[in-house]
PDB file of C-alpha atoms in Angstrom:
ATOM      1  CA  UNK A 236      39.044   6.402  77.978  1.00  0.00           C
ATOM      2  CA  UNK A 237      35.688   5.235  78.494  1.00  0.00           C
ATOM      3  CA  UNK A 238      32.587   4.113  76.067  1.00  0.00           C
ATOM      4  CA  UNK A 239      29.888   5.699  75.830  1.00  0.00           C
ATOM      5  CA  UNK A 240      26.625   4.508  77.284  1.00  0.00           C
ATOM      6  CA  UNK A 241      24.260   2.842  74.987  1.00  0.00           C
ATOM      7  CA  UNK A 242      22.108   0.946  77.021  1.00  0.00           C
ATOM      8  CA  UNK A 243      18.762   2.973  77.342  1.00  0.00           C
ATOM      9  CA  UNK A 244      17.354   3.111  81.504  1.00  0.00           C
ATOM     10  CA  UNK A 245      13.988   3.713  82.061  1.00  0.00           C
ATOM     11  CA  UNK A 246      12.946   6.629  82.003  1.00  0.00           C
ATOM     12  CA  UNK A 247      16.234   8.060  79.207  1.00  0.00           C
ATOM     13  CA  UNK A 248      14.805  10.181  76.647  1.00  0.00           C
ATOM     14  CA  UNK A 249      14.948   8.914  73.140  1.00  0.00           C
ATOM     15  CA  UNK A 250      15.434  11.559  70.249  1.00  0.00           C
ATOM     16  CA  UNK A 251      11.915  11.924  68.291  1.00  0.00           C
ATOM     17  CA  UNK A 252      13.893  12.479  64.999  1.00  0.00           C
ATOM     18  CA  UNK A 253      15.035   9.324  64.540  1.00  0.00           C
ATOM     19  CA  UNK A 254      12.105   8.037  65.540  1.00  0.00           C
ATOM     20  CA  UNK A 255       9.956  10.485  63.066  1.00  0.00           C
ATOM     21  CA  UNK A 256      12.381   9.231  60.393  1.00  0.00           C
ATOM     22  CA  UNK A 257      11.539   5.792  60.725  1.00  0.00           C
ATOM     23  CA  UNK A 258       7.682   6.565  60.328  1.00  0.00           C
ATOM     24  CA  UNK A 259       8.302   8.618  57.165  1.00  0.00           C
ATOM     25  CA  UNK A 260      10.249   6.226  55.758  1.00  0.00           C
ATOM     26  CA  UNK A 261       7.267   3.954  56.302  1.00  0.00           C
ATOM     27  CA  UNK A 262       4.744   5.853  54.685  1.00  0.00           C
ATOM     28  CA  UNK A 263       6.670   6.588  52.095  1.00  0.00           C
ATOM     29  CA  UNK A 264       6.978   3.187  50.899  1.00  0.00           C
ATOM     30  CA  UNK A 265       3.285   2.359  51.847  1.00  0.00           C
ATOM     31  CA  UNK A 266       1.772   5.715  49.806  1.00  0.00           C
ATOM     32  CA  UNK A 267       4.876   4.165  47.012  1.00  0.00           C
ATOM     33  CA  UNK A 268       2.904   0.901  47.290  1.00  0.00           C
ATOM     34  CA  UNK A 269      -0.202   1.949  47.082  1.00  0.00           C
ATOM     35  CA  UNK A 270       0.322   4.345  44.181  1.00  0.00           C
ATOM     36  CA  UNK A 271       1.726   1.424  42.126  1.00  0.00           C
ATOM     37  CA  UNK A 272      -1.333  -0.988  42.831  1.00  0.00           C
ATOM     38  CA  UNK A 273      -3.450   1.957  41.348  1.00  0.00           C
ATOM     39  CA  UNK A 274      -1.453   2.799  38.526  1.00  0.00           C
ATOM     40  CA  UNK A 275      -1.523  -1.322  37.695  1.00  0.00           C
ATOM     41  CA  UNK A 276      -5.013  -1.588  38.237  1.00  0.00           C
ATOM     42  CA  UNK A 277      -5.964   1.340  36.188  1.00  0.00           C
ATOM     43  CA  UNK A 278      -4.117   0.438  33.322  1.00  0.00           C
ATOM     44  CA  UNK A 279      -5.002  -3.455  33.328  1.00  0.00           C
ATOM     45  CA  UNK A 280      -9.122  -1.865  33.965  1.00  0.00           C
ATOM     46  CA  UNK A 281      -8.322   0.194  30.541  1.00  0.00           C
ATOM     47  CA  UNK A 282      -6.958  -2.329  28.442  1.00  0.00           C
ATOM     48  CA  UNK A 283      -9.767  -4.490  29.214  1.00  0.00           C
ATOM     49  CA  UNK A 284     -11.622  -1.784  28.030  1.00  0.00           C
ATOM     50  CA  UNK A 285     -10.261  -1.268  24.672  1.00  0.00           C
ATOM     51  CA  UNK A 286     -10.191  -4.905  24.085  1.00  0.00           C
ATOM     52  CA  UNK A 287     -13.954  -5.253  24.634  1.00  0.00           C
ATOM     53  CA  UNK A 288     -14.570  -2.078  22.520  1.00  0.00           C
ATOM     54  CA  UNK A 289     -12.271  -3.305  19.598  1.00  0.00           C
ATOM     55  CA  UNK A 290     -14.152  -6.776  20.353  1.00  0.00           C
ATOM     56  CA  UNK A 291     -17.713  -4.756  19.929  1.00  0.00           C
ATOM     57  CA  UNK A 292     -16.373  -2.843  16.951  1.00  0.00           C
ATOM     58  CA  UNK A 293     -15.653  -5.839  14.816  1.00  0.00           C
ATOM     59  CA  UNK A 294     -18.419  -7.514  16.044  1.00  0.00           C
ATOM     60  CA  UNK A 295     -20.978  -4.852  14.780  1.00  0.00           C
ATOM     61  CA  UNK A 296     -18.718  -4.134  11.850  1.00  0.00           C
ATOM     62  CA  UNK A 297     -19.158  -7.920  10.686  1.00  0.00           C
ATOM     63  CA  UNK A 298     -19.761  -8.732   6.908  1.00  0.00           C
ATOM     64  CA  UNK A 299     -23.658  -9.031   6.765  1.00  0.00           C
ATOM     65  CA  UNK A 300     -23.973  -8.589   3.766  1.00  0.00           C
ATOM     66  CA  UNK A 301     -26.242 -11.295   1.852  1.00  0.00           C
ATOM     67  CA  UNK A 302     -25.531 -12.225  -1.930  1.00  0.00           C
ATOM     68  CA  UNK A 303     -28.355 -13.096  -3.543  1.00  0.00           C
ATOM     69  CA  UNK A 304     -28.043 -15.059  -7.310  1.00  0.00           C
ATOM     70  CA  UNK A 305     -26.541 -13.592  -9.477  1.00  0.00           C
ATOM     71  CA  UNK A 306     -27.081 -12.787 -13.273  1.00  0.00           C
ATOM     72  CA  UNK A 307     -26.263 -15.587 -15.842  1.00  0.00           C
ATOM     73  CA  UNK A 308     -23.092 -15.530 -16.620  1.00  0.00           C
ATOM     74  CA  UNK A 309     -21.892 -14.797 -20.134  1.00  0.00           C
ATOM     75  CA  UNK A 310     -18.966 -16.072 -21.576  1.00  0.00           C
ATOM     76  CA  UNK A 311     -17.154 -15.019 -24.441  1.00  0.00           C
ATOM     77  CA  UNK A 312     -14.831 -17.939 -26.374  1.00  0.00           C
ATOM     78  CA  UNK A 313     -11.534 -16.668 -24.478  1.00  0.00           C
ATOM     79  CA  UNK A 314     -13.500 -17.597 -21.711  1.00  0.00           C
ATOM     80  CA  UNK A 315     -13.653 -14.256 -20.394  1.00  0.00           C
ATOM     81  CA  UNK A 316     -16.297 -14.051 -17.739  1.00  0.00           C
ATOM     82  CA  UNK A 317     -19.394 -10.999 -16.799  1.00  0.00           C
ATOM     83  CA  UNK A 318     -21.894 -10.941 -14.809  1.00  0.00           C
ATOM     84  CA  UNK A 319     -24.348  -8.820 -12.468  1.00  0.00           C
ATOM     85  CA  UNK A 320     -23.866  -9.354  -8.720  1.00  0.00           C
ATOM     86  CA  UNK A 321     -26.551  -8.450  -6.108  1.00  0.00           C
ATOM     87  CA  UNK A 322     -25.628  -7.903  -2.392  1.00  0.00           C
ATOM     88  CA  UNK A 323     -28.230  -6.562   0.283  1.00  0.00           C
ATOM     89  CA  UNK A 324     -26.275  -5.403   3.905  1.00  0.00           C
ATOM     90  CA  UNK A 325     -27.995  -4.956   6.764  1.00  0.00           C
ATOM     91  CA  UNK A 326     -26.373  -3.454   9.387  1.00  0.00           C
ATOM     92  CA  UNK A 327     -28.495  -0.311  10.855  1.00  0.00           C
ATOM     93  CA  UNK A 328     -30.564   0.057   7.984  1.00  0.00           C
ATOM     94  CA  UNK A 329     -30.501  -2.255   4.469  1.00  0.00           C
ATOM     95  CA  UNK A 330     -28.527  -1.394   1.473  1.00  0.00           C
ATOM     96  CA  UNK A 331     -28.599  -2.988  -1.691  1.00  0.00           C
ATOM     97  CA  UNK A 332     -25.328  -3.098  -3.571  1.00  0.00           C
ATOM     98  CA  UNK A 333     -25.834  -3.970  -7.770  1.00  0.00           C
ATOM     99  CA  UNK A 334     -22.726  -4.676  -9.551  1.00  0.00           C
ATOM    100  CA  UNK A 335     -21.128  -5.815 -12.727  1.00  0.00           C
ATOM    101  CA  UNK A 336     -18.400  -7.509 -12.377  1.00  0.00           C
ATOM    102  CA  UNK A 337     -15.682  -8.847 -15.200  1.00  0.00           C
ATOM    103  CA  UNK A 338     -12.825 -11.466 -14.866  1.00  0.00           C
ATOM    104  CA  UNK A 339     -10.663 -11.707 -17.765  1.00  0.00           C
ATOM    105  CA  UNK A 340      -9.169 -15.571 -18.743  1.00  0.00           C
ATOM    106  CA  UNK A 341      -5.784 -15.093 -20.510  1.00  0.00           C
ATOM    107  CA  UNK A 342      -3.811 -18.425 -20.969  1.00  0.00           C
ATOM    108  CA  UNK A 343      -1.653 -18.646 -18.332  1.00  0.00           C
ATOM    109  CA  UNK A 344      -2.862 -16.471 -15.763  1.00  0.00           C
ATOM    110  CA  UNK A 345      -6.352 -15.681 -14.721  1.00  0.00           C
ATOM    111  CA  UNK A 346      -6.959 -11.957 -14.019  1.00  0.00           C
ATOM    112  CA  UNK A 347      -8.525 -10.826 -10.596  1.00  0.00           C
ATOM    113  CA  UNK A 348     -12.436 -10.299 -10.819  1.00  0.00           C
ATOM    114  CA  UNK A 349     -12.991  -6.766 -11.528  1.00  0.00           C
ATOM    115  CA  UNK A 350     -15.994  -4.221 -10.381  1.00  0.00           C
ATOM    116  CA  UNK A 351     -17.157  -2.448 -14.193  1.00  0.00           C
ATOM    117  CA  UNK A 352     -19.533  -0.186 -12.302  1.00  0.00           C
ATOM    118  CA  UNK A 353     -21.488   0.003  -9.310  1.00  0.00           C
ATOM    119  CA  UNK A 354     -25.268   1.179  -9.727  1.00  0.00           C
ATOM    120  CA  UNK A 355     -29.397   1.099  -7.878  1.00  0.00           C
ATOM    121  CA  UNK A 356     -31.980  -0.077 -10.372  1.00  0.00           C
ATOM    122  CA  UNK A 357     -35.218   2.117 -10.504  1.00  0.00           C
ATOM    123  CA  UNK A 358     -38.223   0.514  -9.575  1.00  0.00           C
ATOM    124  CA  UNK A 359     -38.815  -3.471  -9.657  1.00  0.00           C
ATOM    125  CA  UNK A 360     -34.604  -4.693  -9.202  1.00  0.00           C
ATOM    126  CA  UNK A 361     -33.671  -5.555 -12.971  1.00  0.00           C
ATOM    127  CA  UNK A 362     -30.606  -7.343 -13.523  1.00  0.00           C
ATOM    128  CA  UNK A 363     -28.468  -5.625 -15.939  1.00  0.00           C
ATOM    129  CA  UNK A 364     -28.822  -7.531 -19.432  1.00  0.00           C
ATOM    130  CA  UNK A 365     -24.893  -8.214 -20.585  1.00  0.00           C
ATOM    131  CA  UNK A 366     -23.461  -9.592 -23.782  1.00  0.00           C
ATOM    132  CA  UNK A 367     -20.626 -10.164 -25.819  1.00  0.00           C
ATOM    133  CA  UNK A 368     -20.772  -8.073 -28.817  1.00  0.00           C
ATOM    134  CA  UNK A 369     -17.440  -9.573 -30.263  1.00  0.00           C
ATOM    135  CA  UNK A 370     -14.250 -11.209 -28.172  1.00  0.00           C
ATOM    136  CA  UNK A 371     -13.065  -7.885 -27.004  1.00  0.00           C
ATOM    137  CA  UNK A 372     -16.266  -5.513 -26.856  1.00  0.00           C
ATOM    138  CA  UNK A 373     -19.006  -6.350 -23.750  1.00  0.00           C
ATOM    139  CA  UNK A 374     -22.407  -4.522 -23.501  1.00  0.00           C
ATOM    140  CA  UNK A 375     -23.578  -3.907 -20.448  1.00  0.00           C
ATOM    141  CA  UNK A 376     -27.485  -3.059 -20.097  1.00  0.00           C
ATOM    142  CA  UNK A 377     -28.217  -1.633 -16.800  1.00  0.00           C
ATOM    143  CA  UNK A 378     -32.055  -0.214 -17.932  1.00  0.00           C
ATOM    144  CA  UNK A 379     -33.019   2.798 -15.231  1.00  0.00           C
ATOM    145  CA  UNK A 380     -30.840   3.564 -12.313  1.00  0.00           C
ATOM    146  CA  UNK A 381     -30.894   6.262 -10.178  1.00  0.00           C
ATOM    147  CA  UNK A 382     -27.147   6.658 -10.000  1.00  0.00           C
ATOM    148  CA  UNK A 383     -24.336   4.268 -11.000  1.00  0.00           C
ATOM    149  CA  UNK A 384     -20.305   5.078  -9.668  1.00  0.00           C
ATOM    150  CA  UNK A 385     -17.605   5.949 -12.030  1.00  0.00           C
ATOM    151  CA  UNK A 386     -17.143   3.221 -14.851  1.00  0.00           C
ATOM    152  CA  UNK A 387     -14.359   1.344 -16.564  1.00  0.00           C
ATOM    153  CA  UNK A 388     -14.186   1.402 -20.029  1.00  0.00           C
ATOM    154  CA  UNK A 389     -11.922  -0.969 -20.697  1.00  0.00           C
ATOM    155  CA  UNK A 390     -10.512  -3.575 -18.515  1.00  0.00           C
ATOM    156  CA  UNK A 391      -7.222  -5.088 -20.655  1.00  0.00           C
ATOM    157  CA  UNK A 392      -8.034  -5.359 -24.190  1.00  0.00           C
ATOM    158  CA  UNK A 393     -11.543  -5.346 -23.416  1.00  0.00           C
ATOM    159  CA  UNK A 394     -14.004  -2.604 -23.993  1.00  0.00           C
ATOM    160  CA  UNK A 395     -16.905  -1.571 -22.348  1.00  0.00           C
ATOM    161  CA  UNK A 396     -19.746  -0.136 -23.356  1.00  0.00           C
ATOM    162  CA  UNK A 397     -22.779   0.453 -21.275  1.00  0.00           C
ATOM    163  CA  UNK A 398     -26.738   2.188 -22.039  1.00  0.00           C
ATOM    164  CA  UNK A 399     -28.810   3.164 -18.838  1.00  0.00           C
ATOM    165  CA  UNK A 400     -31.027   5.839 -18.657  1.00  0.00           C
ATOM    166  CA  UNK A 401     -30.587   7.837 -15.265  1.00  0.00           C
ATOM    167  CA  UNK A 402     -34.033   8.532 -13.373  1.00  0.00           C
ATOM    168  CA  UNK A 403     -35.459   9.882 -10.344  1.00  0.00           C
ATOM    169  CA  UNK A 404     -36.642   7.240  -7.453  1.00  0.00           C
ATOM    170  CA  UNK A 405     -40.386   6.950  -7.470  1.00  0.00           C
TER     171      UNK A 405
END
């Protein structure tokens, strides 16, 4: 029995389908490779993206708002604490934020600072004129406004009681 011959002569005609194979394989794995590279490099191109937006977001989004002094504070002999705030933001435009704020002292704890009522003064900016009527009633003065937010009425065992007189900007 005799072996086959495997040596190729000059001239012997090699099949073109193992050959073809070969190259196929080939450019499969190069289009593989070069699909993968793209993939990588569009992904890694959009997080950059979203990073620098989120980056530009909270950059223009940045607290600028201003507070400017506030109101005296008054103090009632529990040590209970009001007073007006005044904040102006500028951001695209300016907006003025007027507040009256209330932080209640009860031995042994100290309550959270607490927004009474947001408003906008009418005309020349008035700070709202605030007083203890006794330990547990505060009067809050707020003069014209041309709106104010929902109030609280009574924060603990504190009331509230508030006068304005809502007007029309000029």
């Amino acid at each position: 029995m005799s072996l086959p011959d495997t040596n190729v002569k000059d001239g012997d005609h090699i099949p073109t389908s193992a050959v073809d194979g070969k190259d196929r394989q080939t450019l499969r794995r190069l289009v593989i490779r070069i699909v993968k590279w793209t993939i990588g490099i569009v992904c890694s191109c959009a997080i950059f993206l979203f990073l620098g937006l989120f980056a530009l977001i909270g950059y223009l989004s940045r607290d600028t708002c201003d507070e400017a002094i506030p109101s005296p504070v008054v103090r009632n002999l529990s040590g209970d604490t009001a007073e007006g705030q005044f904040e102006a933001c500028t951001w695209i435009g300016t907006v003025i934020n007027e507040s009256v704020t209330l932080q209640i002292h009860r031995y042994p704890r100290l309550w959270p600072r607490k927004v009474l009522i947001d408003f906008e003064s009418v005309g020349y900016s008035r700070e709202p004129i605030l007083r203890w009527i006794d330990e547990k009633t505060l009067s809050v003065d707020l003069g014209d406004v041309s709106w104010v937010s929902s109030r609280i009425e009574k924060a603990g065992d504190i009331k509230i009681v508030y006068s304005y007189r809502v007007v029309d900007k000029p």
